[in-house]
Each structure stands twice: as C-alpha cells, then as structure tokens.
mmCIF file of C-alpha atoms in Angstrom:
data_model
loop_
_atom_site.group_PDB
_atom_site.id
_atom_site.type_symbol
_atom_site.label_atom_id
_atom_site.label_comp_id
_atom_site.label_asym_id
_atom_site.label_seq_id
_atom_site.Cartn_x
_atom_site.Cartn_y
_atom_site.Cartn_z
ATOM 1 C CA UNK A 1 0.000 0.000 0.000
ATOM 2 C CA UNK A 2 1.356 3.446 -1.065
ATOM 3 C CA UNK A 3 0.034 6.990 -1.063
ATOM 4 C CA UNK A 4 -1.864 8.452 -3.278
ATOM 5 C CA UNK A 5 -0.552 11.856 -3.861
ATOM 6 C CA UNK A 6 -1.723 15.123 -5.739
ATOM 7 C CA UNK A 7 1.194 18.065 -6.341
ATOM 8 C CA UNK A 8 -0.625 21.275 -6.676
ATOM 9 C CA UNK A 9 1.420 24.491 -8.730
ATOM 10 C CA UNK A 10 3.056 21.542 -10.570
ATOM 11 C CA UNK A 11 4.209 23.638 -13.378
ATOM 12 C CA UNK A 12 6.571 25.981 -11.250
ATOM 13 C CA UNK A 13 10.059 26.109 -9.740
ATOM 14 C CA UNK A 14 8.925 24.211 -6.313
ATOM 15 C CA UNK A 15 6.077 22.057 -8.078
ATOM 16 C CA UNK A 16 8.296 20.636 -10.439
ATOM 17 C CA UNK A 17 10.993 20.328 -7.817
ATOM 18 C CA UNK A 18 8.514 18.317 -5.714
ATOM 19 C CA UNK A 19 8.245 15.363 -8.019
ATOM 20 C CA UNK A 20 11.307 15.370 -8.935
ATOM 21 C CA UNK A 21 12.187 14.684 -4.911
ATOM 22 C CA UNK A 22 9.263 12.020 -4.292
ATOM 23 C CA UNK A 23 10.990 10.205 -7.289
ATOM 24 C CA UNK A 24 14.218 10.568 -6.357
ATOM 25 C CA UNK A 25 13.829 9.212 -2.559
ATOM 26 C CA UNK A 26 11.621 6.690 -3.558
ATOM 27 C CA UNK A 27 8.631 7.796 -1.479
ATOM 28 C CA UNK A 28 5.728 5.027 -1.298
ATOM 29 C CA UNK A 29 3.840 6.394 -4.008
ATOM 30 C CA UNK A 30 -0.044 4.521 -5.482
ATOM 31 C CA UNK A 31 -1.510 7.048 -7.617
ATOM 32 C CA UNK A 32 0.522 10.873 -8.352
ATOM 33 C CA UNK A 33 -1.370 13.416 -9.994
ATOM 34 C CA UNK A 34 0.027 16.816 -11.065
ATOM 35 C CA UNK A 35 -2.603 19.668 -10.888
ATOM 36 C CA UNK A 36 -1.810 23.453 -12.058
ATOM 37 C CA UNK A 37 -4.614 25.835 -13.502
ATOM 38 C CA UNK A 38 -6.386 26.068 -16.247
ATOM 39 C CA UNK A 39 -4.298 27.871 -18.094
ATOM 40 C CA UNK A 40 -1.457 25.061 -17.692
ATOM 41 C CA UNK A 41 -4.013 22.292 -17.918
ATOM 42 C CA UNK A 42 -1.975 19.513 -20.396
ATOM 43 C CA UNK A 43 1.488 21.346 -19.943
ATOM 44 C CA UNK A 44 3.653 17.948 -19.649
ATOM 45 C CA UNK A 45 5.980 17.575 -16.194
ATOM 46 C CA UNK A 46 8.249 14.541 -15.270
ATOM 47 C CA UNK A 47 7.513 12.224 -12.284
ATOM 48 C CA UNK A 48 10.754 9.824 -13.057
ATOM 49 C CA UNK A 49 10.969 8.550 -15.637
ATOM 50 C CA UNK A 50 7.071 8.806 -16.373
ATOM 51 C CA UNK A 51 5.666 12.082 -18.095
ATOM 52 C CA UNK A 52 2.525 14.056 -16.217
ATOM 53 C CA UNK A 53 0.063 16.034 -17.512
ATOM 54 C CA UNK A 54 -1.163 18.726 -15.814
ATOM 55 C CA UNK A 55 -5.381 18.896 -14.831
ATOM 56 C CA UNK A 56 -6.919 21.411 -13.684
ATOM 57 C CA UNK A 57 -7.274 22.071 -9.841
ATOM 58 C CA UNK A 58 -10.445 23.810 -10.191
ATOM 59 C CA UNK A 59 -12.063 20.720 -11.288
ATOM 60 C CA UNK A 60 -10.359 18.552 -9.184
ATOM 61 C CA UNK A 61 -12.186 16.175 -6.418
ATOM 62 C CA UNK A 62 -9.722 15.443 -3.467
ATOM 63 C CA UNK A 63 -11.805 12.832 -2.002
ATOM 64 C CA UNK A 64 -9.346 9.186 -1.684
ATOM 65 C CA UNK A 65 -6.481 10.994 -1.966
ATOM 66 C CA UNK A 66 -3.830 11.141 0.948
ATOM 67 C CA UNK A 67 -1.270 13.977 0.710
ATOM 68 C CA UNK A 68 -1.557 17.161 -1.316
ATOM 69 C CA UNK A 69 1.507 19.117 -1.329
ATOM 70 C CA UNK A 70 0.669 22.752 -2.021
ATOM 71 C CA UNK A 71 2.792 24.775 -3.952
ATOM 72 C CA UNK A 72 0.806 28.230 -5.257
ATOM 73 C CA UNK A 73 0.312 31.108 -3.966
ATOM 74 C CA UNK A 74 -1.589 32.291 -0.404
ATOM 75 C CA UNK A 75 -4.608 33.336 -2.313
ATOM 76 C CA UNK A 76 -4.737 30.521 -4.352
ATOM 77 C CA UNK A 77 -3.642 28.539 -1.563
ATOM 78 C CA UNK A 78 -6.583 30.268 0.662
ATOM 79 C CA UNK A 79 -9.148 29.188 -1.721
ATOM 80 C CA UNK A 80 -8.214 25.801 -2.492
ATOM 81 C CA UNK A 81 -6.112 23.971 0.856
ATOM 82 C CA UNK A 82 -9.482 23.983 3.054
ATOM 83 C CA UNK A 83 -11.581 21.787 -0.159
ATOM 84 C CA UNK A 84 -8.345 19.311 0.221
ATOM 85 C CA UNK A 85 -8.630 19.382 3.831
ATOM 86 C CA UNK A 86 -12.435 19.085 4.191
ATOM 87 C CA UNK A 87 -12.203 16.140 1.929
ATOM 88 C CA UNK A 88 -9.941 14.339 3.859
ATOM 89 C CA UNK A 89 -6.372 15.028 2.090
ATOM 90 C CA UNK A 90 -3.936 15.981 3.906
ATOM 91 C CA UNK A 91 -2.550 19.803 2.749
ATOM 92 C CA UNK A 92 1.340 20.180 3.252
ATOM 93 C CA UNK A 93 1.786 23.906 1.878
ATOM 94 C CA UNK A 94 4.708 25.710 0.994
ATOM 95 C CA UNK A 95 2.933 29.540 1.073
ATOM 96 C CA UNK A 96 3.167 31.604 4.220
ATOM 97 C CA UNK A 97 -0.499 31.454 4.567
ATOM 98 C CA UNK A 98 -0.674 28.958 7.656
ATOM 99 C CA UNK A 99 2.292 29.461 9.266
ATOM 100 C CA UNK A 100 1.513 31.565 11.814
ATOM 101 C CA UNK A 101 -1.689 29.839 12.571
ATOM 102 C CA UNK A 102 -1.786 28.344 16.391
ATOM 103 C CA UNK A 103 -3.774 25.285 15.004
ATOM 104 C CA UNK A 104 -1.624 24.683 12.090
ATOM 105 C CA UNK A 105 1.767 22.920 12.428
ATOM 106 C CA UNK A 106 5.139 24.415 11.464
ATOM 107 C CA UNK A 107 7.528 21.817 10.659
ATOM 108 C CA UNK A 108 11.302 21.225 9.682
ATOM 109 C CA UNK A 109 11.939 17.522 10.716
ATOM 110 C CA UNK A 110 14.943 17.821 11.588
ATOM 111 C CA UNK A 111 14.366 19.864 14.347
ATOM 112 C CA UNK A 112 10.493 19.452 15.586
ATOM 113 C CA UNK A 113 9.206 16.167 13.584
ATOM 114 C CA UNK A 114 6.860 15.801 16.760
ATOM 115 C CA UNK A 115 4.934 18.569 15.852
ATOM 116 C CA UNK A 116 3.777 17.071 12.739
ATOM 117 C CA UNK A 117 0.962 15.262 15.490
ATOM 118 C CA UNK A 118 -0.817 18.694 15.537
ATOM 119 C CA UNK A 119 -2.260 18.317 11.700
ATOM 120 C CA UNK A 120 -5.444 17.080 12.850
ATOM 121 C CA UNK A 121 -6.913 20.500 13.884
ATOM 122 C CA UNK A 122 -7.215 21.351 10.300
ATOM 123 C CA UNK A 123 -5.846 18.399 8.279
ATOM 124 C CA UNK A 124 -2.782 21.741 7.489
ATOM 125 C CA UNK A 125 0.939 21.512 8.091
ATOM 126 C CA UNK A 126 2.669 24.455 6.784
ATOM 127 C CA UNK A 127 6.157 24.212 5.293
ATOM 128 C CA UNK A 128 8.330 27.092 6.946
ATOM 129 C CA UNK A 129 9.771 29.807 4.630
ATOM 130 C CA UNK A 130 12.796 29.077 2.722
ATOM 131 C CA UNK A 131 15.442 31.707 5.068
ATOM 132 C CA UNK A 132 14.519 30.036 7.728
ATOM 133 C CA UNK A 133 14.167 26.483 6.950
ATOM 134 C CA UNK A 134 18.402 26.123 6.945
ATOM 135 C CA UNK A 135 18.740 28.211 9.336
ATOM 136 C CA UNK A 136 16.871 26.239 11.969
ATOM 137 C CA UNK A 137 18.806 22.910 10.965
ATOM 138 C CA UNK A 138 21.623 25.220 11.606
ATOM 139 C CA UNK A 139 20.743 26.249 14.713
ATOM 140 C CA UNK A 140 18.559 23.546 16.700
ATOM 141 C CA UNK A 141 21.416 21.085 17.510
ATOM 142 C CA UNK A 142 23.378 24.117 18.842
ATOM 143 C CA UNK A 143 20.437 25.425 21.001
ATOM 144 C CA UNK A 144 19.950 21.915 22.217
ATOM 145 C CA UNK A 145 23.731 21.314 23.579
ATOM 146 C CA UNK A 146 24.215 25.497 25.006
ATOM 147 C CA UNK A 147 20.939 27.416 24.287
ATOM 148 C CA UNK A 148 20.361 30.434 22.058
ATOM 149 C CA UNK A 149 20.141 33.756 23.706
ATOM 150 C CA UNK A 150 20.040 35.654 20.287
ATOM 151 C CA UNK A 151 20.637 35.586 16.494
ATOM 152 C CA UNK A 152 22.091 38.395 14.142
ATOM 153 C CA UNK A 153 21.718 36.703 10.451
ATOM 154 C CA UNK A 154 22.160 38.448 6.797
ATOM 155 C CA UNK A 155 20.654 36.495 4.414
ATOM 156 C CA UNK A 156 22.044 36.420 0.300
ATOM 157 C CA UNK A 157 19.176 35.129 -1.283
ATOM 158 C CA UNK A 158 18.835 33.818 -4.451
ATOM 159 C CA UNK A 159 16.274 35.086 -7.218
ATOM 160 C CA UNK A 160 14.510 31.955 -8.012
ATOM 161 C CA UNK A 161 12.561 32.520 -4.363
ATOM 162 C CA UNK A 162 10.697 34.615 -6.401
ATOM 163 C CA UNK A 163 9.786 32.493 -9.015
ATOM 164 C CA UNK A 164 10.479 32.219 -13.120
ATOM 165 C CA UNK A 165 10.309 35.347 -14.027
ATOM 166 C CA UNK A 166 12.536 36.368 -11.240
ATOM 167 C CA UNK A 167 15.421 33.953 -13.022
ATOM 168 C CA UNK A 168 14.472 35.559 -16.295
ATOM 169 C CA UNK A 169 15.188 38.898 -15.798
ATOM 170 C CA UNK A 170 18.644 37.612 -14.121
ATOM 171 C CA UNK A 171 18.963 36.627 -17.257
ATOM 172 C CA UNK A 172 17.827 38.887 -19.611
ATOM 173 C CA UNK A 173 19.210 42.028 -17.231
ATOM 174 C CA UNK A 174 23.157 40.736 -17.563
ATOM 175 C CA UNK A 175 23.017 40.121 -21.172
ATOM 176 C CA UNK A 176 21.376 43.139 -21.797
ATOM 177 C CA UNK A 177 24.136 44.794 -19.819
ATOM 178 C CA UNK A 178 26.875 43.955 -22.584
ATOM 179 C CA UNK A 179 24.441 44.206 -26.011
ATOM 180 C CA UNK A 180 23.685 47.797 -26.594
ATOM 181 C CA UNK A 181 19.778 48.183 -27.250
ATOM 182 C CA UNK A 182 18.819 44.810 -25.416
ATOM 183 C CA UNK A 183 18.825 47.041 -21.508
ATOM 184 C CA UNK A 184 15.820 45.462 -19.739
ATOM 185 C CA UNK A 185 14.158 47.665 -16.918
ATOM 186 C CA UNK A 186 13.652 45.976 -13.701
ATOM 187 C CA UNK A 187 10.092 44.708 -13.289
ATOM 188 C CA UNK A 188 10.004 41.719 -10.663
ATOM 189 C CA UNK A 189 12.455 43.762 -8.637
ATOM 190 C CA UNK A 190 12.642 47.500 -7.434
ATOM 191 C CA UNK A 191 15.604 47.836 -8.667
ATOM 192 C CA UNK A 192 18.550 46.507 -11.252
ATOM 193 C CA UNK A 193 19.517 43.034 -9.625
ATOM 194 C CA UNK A 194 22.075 41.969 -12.252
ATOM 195 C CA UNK A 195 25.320 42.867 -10.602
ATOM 196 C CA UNK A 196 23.358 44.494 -7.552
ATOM 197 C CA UNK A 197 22.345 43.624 -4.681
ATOM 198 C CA UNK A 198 18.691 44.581 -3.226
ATOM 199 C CA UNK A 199 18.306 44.778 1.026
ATOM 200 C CA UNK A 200 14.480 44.429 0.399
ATOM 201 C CA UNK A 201 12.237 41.000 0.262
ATOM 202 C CA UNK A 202 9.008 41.432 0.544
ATOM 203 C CA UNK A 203 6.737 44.677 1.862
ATOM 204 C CA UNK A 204 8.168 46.716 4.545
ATOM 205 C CA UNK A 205 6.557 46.596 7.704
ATOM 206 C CA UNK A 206 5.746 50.092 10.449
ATOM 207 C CA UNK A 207 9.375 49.676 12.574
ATOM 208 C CA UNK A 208 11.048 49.137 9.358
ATOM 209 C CA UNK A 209 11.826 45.774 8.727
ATOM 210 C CA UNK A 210 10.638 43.638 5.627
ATOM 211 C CA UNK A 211 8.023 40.823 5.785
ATOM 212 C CA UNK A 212 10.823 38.701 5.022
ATOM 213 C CA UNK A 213 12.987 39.663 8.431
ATOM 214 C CA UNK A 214 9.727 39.274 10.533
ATOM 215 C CA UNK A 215 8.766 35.777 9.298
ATOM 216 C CA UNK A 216 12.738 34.770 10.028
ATOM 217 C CA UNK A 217 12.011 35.984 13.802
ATOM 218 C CA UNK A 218 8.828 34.714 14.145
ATOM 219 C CA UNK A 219 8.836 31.506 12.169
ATOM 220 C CA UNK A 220 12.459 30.549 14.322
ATOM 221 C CA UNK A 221 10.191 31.023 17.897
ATOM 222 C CA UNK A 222 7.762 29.063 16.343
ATOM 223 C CA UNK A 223 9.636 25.830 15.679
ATOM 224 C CA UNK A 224 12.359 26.449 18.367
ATOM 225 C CA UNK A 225 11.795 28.421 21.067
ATOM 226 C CA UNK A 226 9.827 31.397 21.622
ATOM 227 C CA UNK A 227 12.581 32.707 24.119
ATOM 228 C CA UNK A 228 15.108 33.066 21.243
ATOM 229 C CA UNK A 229 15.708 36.432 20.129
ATOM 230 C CA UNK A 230 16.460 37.371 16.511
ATOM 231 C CA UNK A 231 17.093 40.319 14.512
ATOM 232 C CA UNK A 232 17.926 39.651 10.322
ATOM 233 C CA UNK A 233 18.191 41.655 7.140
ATOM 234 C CA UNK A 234 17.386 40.046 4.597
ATOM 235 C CA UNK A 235 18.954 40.745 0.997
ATOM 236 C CA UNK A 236 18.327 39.596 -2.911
ATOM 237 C CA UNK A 237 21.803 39.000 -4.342
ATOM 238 C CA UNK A 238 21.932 37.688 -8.463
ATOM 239 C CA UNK A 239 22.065 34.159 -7.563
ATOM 240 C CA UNK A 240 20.035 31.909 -9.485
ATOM 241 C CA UNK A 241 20.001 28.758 -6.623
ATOM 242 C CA UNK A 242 20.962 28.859 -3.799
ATOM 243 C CA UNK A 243 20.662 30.519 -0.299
ATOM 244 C CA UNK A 244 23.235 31.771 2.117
ATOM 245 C CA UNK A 245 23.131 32.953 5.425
ATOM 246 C CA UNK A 246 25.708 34.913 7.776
ATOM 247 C CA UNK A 247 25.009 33.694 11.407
ATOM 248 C CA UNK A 248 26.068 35.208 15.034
ATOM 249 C CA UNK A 249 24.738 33.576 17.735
ATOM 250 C CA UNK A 250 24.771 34.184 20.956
ATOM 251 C CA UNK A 251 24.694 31.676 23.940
ATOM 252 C CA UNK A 252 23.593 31.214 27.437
ATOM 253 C CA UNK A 253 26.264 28.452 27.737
ATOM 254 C CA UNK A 254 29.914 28.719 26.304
ATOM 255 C CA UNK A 255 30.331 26.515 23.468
ATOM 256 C CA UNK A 256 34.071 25.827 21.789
ATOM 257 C CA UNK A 257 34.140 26.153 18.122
ATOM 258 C CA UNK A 258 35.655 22.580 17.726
ATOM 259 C CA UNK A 259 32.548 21.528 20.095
ATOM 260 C CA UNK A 260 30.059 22.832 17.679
ATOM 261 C CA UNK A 261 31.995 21.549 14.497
ATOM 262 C CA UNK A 262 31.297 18.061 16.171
ATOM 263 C CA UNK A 263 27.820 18.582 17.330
ATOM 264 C CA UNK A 264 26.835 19.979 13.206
ATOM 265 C CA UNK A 265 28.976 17.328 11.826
ATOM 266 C CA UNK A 266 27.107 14.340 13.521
ATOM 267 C CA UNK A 267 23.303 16.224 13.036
ATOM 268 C CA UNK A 268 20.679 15.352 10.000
ATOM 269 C CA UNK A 269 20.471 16.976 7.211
ATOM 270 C CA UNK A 270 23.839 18.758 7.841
ATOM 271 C CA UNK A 271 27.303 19.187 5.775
ATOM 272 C CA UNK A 272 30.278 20.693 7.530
ATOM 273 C CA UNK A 273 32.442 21.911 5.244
ATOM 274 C CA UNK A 274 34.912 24.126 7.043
ATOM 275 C CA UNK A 275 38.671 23.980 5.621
ATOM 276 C CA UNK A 276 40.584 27.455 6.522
ATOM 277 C CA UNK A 277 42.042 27.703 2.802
ATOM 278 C CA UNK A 278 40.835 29.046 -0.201
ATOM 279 C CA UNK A 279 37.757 27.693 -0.921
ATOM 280 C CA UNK A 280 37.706 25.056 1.825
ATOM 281 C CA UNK A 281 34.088 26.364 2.337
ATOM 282 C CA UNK A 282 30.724 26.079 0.212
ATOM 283 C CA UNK A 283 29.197 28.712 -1.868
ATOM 284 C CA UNK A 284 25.517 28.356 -3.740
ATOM 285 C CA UNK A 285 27.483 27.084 -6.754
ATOM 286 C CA UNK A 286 27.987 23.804 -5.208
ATOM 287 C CA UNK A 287 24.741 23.307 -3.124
ATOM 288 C CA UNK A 288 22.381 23.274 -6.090
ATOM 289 C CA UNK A 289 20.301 20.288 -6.853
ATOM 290 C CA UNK A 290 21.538 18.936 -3.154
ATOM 291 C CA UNK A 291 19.557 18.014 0.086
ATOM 292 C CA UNK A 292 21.835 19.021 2.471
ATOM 293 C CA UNK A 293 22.117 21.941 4.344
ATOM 294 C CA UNK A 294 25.947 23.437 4.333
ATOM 295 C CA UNK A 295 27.921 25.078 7.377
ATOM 296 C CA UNK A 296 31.064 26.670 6.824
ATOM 297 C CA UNK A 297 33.076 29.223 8.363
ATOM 298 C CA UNK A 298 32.764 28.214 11.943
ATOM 299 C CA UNK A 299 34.774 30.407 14.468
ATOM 300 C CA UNK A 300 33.599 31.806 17.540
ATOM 301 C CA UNK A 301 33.036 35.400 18.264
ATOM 302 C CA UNK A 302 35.505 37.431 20.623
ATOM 303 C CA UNK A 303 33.573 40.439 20.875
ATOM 304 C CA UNK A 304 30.698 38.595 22.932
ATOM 305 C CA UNK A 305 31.025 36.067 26.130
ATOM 306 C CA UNK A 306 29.623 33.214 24.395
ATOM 307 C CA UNK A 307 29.611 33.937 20.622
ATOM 308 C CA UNK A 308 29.753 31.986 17.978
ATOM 309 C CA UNK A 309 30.090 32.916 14.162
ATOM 310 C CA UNK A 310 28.777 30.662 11.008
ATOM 311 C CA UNK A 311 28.305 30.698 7.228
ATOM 312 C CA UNK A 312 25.128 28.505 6.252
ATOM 313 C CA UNK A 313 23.986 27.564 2.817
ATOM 314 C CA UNK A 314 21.382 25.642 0.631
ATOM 315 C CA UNK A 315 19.540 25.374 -2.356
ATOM 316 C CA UNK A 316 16.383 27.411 -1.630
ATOM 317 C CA UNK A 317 14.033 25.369 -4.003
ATOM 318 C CA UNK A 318 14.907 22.186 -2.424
ATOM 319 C CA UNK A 319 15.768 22.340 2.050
ATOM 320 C CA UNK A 320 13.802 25.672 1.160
ATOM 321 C CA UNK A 321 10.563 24.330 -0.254
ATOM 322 C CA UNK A 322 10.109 21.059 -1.904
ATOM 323 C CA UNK A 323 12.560 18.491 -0.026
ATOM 324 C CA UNK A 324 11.213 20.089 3.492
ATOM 325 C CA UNK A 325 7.641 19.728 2.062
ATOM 326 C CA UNK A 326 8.139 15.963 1.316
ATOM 327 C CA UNK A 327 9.934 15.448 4.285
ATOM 328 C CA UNK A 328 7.225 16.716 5.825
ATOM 329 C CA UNK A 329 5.508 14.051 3.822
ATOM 330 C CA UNK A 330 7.805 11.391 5.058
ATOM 331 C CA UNK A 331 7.128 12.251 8.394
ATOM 332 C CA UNK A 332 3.298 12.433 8.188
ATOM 333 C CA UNK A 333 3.404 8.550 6.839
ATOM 334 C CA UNK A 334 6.161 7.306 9.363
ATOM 335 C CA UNK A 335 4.048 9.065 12.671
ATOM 336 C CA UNK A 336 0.644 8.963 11.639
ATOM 337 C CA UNK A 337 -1.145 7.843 8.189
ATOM 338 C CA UNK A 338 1.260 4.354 8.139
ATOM 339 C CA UNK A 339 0.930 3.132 4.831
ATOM 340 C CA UNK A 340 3.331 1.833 2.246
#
C-alpha cells in the first residue's frame, strides 16, 4: 500500500521540484497526480521517468487521496487547501499562509518532527519559509547542547525565491548589460539586480523591517523556542540557486568552536564543510540540486562572552521548499497515516 498523492502548482520552480524529490527518494507512491490551472491544464511535467500532464485544480475532487503538497500562492492557496482538507487530504503547503496559525503545524523535521501530530486540527501543516528552513537545521542542535540567547543573520538570497520570471530577468538584465539596445528595466524587482544587490524581500513593515525579516524571527520562535531572540536583514543577491546565510549567535552556555563543528557534523540533514584555505568552504554554486544543508566558516566570536560565528547555505528550491515539504511528507506517513 502506497500513497496516493496530488502536487498542486506543478508547473513551477517548487512544483516541479517536488516530483522530482518524491521520485528521487523513492517515497511510497499509489496514484501521483500533477494539478496546475487552467491555463497550464496539459502542460507535460516529469515524475521519473514517467511524463505528467497537468489537470486542472479547479475541477479537481480530493476525495481518496492522501497527501496534497501545495505549492501556489496564499490566495490561491486560501481558496483551495481547506476543499483538500475538508475532503480528507492531507494539505502540506509551501505559502506563508498557515504558518503563523496556532492550530496549524510548522515543521522542519529535523528539528520538531513531533509537531507534525498537531495536523489534525485542520488536516494543514505548513512548510516554513525558505530563510529560515536552513537556518533552523543550523541552529537547533546548537540550542539543544548550550541554548540560544540571540541571532544576528544576513541572508544572500537567491532570485529563483521569487519564481520564473525572477530567473528571467537575471537573465535577460546581464546580457542586456553587454548588447547595446537589449537594456531590460527591472520589473520583478525595485531595482537593477544583475550585478546588484537589493536589502528588500518582501513589503516593509511600520518599525522598518521587511516581511521577510519578521517571518525569520517569528517563524524561528515558532519551531524552536519562543525565548530566542532574533534580529535579520534580509537581501536579494543575483544568484540563481541557492541561499546563504551569515550567522552570530549568541549563547547562554559557552560553546568551543571545535565543540560545535562536532555537534553539526554528527546532526541530520547537515554538511560541515569548514577547511581554513581558499575555498575550503561552500558557496551556492555547489549546493544546487543537493539536500543538504551546508555550514562553513565556523569560528567563535571574541567580541561577545559566548559567541559563535557561522556561514550557512542551501539550495532554496529544495531544504527551502520542496525536499522540506516531502519530508514533511515522510514524516506524516512514518508518525501517523502508516501506509506503504
């Protein structure tokens, strides 16, 4: 017995990174369906080595199946997630529309699998946003062994966290920038983000920050521990894949540097990779199309009594969204649905 499993927003960057994933690690799967809307009904995606198409998720009857992982929009997502519930199906979603909802769950497995229990309230679990998702794999084995007092983190995010047409005008911006006549004008972003680098994801908020910073502190107290404090600016650099993330953290207990090389080397879903030579550390290059999240750079921090330093990557579409999602997934069978 296997799972019968419907991937919703299967035409974009996360959707089609979702089945790649379930194929790849071989997840108990009965029935798949790919569902997109109406405009992409029949656009072809790849489950394996077996070819999708797309139907229409207006149309669509949730009823028998078991997982639906969600990855469109909040409105979208606010229209459609409670028919999947309601009929049973159980919504992982990838928007930021249930994250902050007391009755939904928030889940990295890696560092609060337990909560997954909590999806009965509304048949919901809610797939943290992509910033924080390393981070917290990062940071959970380290708050476990000297607890976190407080986090300073600058995020270098990559474009593809905001979709296609983000990656496009990457594209189309730089090679515009050395053919005379082909200039294109930002459009996805406020400002020129070939060669640039923009300190602004999402809206701003009343005290300043971005939507973006304030998820990072609130998601983190969500899934960790609502004691930890956290400031973080959060900035689109022109990266196609791949996020990175420059960490100080602060301790209530002292904690060595070689310590907490251990203690990241021997935790899931972790990579130390932490030479002091030229490039004995990882850049987004290298973490694309990869599960793991990367640590590099560990050293601890002189100018505080228990400080700590760390350089954290991974590739946004994957830890980020779609391999946390069907994690998530994994989870949800292993605890509580038990089949296949």
């Amino acid at each position: 017995m296997g799972y019968k499993i419907a991937v919703v927003g299967a035409t974009g960057n996360v959707g089609r990174e979702m089945l790649n994933i379930l194929a790849e690690r071989e997840f108990p799967v009965d029935e798949i369906v790919a569902l997109a809307s109406r405009r992409s009904m029949g656009t072809e995606v790849s489950f394996g080595d077996t070819t999708l198409k797309c139907k229409d998720l207006d149309q669509f009857d949730f009823t028998g199946w078991d997982i639906a992982l969600f990855a469109i929009g909040s409105d979208a997502t606010k229209q459609y997630a409670p028919i999947a519930a309601k009929a049973g199906c159980v919504v992982i979603d990838n928007s930021s529309l249930y994250r902050y909802d007391p009755d939904v769950p928030l889940v990295v497995p890696e560092v609060n699998a337990e909560a997954v229990d909590g999806y009965t309230k509304k048949n919901i679990i809610a797939n943290p946003n992509c910033s924080t998702a390393q981070m917290v794999v990062a940071l959970k084995p380290l708050h476990d062994r000297a607890r976190i007092k407080r986090v300073v983190v600058s995020t270098y995010q990559s474009v593809s966290g905001s979709g296609k047409e983000a990656i496009d005008e990457l594209w189309n911006q730089t090679k515009g920038l050395y053919v005379p006549g082909q200039e294109v004008a930002p459009s996805v972003y406020p400002k020129q983000i070939a060669f640039n680098v923009i300190p602004h994801i999402d809206v701003f908020m009343e005290d300043g920050s971005t939507k973006e910073e304030w998820k990072m502190v609130a998601e983190t107290k969500k899934i960790m521990d609502p004691s930890i404090k956290l400031t973080a600016t959060c900035v689109r650099v022109p990266v196609f894949v791949g996020h990175s993330e420059s960490i100080n953290i602060e301790f209530e207990d002292f904690l060595d540097e070689e310590e907490a090389r251990d203690i990241l080397r021997e935790s899931p879903g972790i990579l130390v990779i932490d030479k002091r030579e030229p490039g004995g550390y990882i850049t987004p290059v290298e973490c694309v199309g990869e599960y793991a999240t990367y640590i590099s750079r560990i050293r601890q921090d002189s100018t505080i009594e228990n400080g700590l330093n760390l350089w954290c990557v991974s590739d946004n579409l994957r830890k980020g969204a779609a391999l946390n999602a069907v994690q998530i997934a994994e989870v949800l069978g292993n605890r509580c649905l038990k089949k296949g």
